[in-house]
PDB file of C-alpha atoms in Angstrom:
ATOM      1  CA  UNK A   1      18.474 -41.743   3.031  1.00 47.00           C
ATOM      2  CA  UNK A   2      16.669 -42.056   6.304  1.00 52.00           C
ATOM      3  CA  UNK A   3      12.605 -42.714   6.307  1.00 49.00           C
ATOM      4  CA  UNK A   4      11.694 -39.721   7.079  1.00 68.00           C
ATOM      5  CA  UNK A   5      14.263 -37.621   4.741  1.00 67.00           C
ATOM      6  CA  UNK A   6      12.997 -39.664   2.007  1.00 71.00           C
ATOM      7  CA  UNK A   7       9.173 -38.711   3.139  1.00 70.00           C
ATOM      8  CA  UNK A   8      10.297 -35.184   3.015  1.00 65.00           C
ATOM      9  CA  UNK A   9      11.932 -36.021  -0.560  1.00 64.00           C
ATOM     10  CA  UNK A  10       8.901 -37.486  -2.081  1.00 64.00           C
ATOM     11  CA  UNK A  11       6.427 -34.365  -0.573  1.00 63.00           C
ATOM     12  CA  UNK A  12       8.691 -32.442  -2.595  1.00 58.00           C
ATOM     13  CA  UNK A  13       8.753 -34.281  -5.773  1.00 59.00           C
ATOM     14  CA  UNK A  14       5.233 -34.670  -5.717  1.00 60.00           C
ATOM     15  CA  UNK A  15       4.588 -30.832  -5.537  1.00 54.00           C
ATOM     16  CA  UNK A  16       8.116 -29.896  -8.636  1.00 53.00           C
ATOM     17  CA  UNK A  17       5.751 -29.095 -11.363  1.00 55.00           C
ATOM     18  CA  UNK A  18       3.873 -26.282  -9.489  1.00 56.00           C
ATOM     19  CA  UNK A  19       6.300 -25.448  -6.791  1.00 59.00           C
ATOM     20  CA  UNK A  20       7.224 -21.835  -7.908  1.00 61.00           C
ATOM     21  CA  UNK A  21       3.569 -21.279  -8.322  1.00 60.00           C
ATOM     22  CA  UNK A  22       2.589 -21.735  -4.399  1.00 56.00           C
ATOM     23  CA  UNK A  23       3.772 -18.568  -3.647  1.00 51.00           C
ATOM     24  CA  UNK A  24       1.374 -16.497  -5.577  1.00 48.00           C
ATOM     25  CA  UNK A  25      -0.571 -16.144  -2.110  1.00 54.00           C
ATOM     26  CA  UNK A  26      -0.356 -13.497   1.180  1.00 55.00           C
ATOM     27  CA  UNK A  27       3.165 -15.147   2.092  1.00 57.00           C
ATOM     28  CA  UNK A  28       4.366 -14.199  -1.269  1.00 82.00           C
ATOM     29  CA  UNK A  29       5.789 -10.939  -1.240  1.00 88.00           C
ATOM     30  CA  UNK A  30       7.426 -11.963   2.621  1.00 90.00           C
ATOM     31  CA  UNK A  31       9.134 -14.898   0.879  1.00 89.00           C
ATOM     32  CA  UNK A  32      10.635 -12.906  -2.061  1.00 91.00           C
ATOM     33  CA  UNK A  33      12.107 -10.254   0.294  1.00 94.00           C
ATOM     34  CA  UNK A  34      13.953 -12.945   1.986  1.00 95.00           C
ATOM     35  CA  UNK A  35      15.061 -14.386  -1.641  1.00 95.00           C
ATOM     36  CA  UNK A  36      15.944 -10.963  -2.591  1.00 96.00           C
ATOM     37  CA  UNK A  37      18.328 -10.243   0.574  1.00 98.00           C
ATOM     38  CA  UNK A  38      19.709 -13.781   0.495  1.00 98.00           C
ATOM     39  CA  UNK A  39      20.828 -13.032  -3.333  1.00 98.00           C
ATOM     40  CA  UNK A  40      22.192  -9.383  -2.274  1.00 98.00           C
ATOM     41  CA  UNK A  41      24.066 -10.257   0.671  1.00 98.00           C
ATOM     42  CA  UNK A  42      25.454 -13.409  -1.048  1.00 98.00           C
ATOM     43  CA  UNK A  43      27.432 -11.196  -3.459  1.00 97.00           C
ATOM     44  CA  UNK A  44      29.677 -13.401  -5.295  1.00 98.00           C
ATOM     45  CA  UNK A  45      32.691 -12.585  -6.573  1.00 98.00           C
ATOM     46  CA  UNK A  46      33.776 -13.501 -10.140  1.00 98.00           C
ATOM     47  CA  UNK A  47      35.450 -16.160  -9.392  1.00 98.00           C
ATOM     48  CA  UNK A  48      33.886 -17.763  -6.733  1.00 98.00           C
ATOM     49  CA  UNK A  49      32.140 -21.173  -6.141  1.00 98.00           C
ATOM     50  CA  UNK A  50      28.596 -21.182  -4.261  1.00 98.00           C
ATOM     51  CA  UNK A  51      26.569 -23.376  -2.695  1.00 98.00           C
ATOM     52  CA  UNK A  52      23.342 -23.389  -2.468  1.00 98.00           C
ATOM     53  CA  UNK A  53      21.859 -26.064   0.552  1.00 98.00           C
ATOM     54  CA  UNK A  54      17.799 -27.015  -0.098  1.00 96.00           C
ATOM     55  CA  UNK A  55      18.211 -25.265  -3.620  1.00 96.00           C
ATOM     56  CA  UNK A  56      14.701 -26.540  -4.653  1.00 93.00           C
ATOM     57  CA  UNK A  57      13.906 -25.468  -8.041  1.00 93.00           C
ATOM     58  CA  UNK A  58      16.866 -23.297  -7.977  1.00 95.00           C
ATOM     59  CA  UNK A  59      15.748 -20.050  -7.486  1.00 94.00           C
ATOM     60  CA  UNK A  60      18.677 -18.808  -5.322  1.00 97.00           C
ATOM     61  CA  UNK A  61      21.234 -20.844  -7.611  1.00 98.00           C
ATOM     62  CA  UNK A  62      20.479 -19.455 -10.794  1.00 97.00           C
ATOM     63  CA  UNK A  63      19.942 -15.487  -9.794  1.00 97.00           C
ATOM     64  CA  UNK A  64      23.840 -16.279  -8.020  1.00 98.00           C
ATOM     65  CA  UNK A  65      25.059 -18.154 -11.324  1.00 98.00           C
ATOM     66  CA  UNK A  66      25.254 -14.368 -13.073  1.00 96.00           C
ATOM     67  CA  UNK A  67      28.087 -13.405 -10.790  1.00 97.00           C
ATOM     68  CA  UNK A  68      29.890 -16.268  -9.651  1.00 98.00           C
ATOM     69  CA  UNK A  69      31.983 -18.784 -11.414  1.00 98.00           C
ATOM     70  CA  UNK A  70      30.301 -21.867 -10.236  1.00 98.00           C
ATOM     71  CA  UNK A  71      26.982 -22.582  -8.611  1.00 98.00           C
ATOM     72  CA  UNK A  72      26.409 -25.855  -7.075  1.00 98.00           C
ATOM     73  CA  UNK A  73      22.410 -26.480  -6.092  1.00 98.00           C
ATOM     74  CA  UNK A  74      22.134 -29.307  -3.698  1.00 98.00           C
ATOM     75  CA  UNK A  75      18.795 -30.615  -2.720  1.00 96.00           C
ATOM     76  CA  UNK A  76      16.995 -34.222  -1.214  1.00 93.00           C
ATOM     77  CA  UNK A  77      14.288 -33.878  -3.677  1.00 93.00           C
ATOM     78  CA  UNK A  78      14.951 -35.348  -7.734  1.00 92.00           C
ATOM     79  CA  UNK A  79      11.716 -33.610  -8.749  1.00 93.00           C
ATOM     80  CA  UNK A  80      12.970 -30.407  -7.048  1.00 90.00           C
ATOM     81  CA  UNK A  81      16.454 -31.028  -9.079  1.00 96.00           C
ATOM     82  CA  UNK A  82      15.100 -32.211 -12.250  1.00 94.00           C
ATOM     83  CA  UNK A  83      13.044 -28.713 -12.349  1.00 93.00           C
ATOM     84  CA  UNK A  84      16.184 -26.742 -11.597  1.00 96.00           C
ATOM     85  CA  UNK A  85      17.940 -28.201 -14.266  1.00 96.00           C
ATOM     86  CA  UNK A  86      15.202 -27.960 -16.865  1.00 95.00           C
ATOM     87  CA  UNK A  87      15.268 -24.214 -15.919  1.00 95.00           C
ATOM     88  CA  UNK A  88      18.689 -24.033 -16.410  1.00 97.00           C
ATOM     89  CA  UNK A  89      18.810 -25.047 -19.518  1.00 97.00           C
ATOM     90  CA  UNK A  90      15.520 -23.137 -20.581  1.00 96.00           C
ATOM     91  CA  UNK A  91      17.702 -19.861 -19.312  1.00 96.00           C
ATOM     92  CA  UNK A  92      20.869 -21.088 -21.033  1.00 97.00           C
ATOM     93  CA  UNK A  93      22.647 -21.288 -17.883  1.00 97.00           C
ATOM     94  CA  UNK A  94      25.690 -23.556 -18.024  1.00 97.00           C
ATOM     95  CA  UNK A  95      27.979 -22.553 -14.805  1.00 98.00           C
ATOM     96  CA  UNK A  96      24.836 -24.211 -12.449  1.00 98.00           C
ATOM     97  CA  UNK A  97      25.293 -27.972 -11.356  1.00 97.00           C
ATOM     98  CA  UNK A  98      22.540 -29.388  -9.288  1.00 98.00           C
ATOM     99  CA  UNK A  99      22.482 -32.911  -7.331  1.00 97.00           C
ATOM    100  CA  UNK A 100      21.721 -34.762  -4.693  1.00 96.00           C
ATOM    101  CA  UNK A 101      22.944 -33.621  -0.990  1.00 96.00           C
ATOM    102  CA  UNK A 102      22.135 -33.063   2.128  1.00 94.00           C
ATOM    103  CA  UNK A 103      22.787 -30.207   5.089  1.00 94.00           C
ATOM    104  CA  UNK A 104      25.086 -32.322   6.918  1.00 92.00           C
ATOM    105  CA  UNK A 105      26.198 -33.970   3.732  1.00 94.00           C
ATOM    106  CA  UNK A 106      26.271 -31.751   0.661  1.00 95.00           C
ATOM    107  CA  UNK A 107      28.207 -34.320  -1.248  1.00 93.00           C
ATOM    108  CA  UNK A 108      31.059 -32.154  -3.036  1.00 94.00           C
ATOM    109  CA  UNK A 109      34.401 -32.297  -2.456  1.00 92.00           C
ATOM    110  CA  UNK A 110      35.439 -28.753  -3.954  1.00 93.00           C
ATOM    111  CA  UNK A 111      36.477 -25.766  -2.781  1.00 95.00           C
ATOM    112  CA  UNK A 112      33.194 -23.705  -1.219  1.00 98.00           C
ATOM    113  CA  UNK A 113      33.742 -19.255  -1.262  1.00 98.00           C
ATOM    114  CA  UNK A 114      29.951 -19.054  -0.092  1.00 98.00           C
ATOM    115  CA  UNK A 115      27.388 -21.077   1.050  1.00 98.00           C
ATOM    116  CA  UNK A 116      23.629 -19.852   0.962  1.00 98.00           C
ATOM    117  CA  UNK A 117      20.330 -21.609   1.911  1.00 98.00           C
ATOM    118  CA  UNK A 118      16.652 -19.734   1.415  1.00 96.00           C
ATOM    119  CA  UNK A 119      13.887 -21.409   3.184  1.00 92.00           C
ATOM    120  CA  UNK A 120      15.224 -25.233   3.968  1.00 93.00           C
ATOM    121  CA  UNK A 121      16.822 -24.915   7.368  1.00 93.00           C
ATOM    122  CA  UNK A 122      13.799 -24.966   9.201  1.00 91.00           C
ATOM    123  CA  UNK A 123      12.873 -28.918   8.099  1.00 90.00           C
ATOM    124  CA  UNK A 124      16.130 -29.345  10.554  1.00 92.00           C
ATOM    125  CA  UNK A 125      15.180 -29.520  14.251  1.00 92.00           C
ATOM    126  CA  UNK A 126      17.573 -27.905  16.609  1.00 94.00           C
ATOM    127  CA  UNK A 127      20.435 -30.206  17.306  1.00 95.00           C
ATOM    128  CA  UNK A 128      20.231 -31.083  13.306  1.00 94.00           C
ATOM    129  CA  UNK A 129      20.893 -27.560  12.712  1.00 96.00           C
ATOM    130  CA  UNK A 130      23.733 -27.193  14.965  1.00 97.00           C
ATOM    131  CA  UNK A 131      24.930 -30.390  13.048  1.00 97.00           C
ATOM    132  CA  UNK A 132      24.517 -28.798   9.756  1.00 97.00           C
ATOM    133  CA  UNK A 133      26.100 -25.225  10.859  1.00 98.00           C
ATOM    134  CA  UNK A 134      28.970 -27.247  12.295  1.00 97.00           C
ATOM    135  CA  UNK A 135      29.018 -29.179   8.763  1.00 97.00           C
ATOM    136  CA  UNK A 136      28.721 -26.017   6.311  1.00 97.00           C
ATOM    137  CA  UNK A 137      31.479 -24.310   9.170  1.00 97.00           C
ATOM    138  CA  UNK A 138      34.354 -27.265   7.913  1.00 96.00           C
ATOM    139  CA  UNK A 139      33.683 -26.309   4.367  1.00 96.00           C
ATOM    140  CA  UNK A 140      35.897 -23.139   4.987  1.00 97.00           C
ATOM    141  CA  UNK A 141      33.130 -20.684   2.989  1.00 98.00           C
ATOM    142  CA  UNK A 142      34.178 -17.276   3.315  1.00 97.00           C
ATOM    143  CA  UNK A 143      30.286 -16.425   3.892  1.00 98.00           C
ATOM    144  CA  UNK A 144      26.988 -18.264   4.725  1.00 98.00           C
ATOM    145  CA  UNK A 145      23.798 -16.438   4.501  1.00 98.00           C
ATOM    146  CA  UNK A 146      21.025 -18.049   5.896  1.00 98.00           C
ATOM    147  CA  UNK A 147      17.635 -17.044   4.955  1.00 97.00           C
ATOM    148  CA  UNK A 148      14.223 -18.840   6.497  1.00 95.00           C
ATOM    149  CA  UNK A 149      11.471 -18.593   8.791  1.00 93.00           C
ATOM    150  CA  UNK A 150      13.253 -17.516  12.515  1.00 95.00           C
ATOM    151  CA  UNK A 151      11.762 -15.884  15.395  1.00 95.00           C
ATOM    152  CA  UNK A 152      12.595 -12.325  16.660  1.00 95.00           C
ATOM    153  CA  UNK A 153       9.937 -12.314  19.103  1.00 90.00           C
ATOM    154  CA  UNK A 154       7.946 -15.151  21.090  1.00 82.00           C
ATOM    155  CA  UNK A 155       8.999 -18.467  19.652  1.00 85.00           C
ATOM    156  CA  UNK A 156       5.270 -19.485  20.114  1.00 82.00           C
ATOM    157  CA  UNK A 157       3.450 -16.589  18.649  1.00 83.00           C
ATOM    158  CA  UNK A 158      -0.839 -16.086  18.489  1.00 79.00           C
ATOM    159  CA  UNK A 159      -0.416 -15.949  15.073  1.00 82.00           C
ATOM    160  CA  UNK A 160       1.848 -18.332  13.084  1.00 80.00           C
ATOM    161  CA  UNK A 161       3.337 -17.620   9.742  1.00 79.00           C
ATOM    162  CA  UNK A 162       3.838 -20.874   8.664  1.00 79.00           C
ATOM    163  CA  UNK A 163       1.741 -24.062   9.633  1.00 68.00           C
ATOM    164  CA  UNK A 164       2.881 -27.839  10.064  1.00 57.00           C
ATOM    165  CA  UNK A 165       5.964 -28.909   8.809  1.00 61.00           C
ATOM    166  CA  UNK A 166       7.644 -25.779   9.568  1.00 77.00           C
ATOM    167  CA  UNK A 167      10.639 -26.088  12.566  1.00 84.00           C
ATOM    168  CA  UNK A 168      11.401 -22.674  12.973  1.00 88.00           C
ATOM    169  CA  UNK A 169      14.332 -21.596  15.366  1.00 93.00           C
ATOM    170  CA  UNK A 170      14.675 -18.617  17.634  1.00 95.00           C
ATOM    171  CA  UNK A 171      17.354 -15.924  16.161  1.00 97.00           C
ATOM    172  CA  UNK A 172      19.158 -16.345  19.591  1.00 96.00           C
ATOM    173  CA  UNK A 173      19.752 -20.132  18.885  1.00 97.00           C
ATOM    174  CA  UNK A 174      20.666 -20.036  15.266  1.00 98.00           C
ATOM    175  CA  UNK A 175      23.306 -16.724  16.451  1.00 98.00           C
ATOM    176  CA  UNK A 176      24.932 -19.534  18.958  1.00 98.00           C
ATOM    177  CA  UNK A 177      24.913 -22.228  16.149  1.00 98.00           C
ATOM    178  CA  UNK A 178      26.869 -20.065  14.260  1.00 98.00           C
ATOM    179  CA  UNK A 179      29.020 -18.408  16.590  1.00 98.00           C
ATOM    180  CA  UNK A 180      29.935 -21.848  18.256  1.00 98.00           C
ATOM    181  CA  UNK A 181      30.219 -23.228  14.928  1.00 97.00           C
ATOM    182  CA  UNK A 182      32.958 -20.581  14.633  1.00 97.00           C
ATOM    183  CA  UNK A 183      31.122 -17.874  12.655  1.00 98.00           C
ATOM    184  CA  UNK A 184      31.210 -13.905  13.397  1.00 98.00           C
ATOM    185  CA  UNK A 185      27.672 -12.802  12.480  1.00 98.00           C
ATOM    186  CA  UNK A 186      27.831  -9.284  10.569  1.00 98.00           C
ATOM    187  CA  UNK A 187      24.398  -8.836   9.732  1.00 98.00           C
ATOM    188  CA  UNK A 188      20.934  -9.210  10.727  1.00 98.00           C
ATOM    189  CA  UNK A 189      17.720  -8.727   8.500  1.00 98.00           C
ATOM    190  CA  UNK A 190      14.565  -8.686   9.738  1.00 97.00           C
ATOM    191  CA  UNK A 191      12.040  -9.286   7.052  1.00 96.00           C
ATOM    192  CA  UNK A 192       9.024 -10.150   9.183  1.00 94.00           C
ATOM    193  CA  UNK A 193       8.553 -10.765  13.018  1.00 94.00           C
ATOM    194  CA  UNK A 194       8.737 -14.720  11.744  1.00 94.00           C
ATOM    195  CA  UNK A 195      11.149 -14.066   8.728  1.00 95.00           C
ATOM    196  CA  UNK A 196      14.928 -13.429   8.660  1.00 97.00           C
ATOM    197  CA  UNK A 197      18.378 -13.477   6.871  1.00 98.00           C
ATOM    198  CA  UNK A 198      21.257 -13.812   9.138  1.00 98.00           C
ATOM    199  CA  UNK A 199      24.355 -13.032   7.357  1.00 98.00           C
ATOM    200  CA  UNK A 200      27.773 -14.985   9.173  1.00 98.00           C
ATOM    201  CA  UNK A 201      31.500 -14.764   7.934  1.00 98.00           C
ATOM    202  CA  UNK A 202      34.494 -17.470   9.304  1.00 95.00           C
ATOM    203  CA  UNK A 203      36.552 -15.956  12.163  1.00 83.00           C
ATOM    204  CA  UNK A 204      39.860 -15.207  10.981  1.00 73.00           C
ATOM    205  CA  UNK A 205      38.444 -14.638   7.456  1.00 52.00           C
ATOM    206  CA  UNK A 206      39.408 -11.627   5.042  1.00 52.00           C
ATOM    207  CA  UNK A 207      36.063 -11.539   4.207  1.00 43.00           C
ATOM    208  CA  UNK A 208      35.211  -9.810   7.607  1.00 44.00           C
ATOM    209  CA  UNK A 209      37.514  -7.344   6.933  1.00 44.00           C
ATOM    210  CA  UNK A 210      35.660  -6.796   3.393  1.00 47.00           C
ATOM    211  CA  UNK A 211      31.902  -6.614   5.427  1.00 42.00           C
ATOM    212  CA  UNK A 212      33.101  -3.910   7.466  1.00 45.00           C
ATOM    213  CA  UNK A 213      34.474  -1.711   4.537  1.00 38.00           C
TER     214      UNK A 213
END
């Protein structure tokens, strides 16, 4: 792991314990809308295989573990993955595996039906994005929904959402990083003027067929 992907790591670990506590403030309700829409357009089938990119403490991976066969959480923080687990097992989940990986990397060989990431693309610059849709794109998902802070207006607005450590793309750009990745886009949800879930199925796929029916 690079320096600063292991800097990122660490913030993370530090901050486990508490993690699903932070959002009890004014960005709460905005952040479980986009959770919420992530989970709903997800919609695994029985027996599918997801994966879930910057899982964290596995809050998209275990609401997607009800309905799919397999749910695999991959995150660059332990502490982050250590917590999923534990809540896992509190839950008496069993079809959730979480582990290291990263965007580009996810480190699993099997076959991927859907891949869905809430609120870690935008530690990804530009160009790593592209990498990463372009990564997640030779997986052969059926579906990736993308949830995470995205801009629908001015890219530089008065008032941010988000502060520092926040890299958040234009909708235009992450459209072309799918589309180019070879992607159709099928839906578009605007949560907030700085929020979004962009919902993408592989060209070619039956699964576009299944969007439009």
């Amino acid at each position: 792991m690079d320096e600063p992907l292991q800097d990122l790591a660490d913030r993370f670990s530090q901050i486990a314990s508490h993690y699903d506590d932070k959002h009890d403030s004014e960005e709460k309700p905005i952040y479980n809308a986009c959770a919420s829409l992530v989970i709903d357009h997800a919609d695994p089938r029985p027996d599918d295989v997801v994966l879930d990119l910057g899982t964290g403490t596995g809050l998209i991976a275990l609401a997607l573990a009800e309905n799919a066969e397999c749910v695999v959480g991959r995150d660059i923080s332990e502490g982050m993955l250590e917590h999923a687990r534990s809540k896992a097992a509190d839950n008496g989940i069993e079809n959730v595996e979480f582990g290291y990986g990263e965007f580009r990397d996810p480190q699993y060989d099997g076959e991927i039906d859907v891949v869905v990431s809430n609120f870690a693309f935008h530690h990804l610059t530009d160009e790593e994005k592209r990498e990463a849709t372009e990564a997640i794109a030779s997986l052969g998902p059926r579906r990736f929904v993308l949830g995470d802070a995205m801009f629908f207006n001015s890219s530089d607005p008065e008032e941010p959402l988000f502060g520092h450590g926040v890299d958040a793309a234009t909708v235009g750009m992450l459209v072309d990083a799918l589309t180019d990745a070879g992607f159709v886009l099928t839906a578009v949800e605007r949560v907030h003027d700085q929020v979004g879930v962009l919902v993408a199925e592989l060209a070619g796929d039956d699964a576009t067929a299944d969007a439009d029916t």
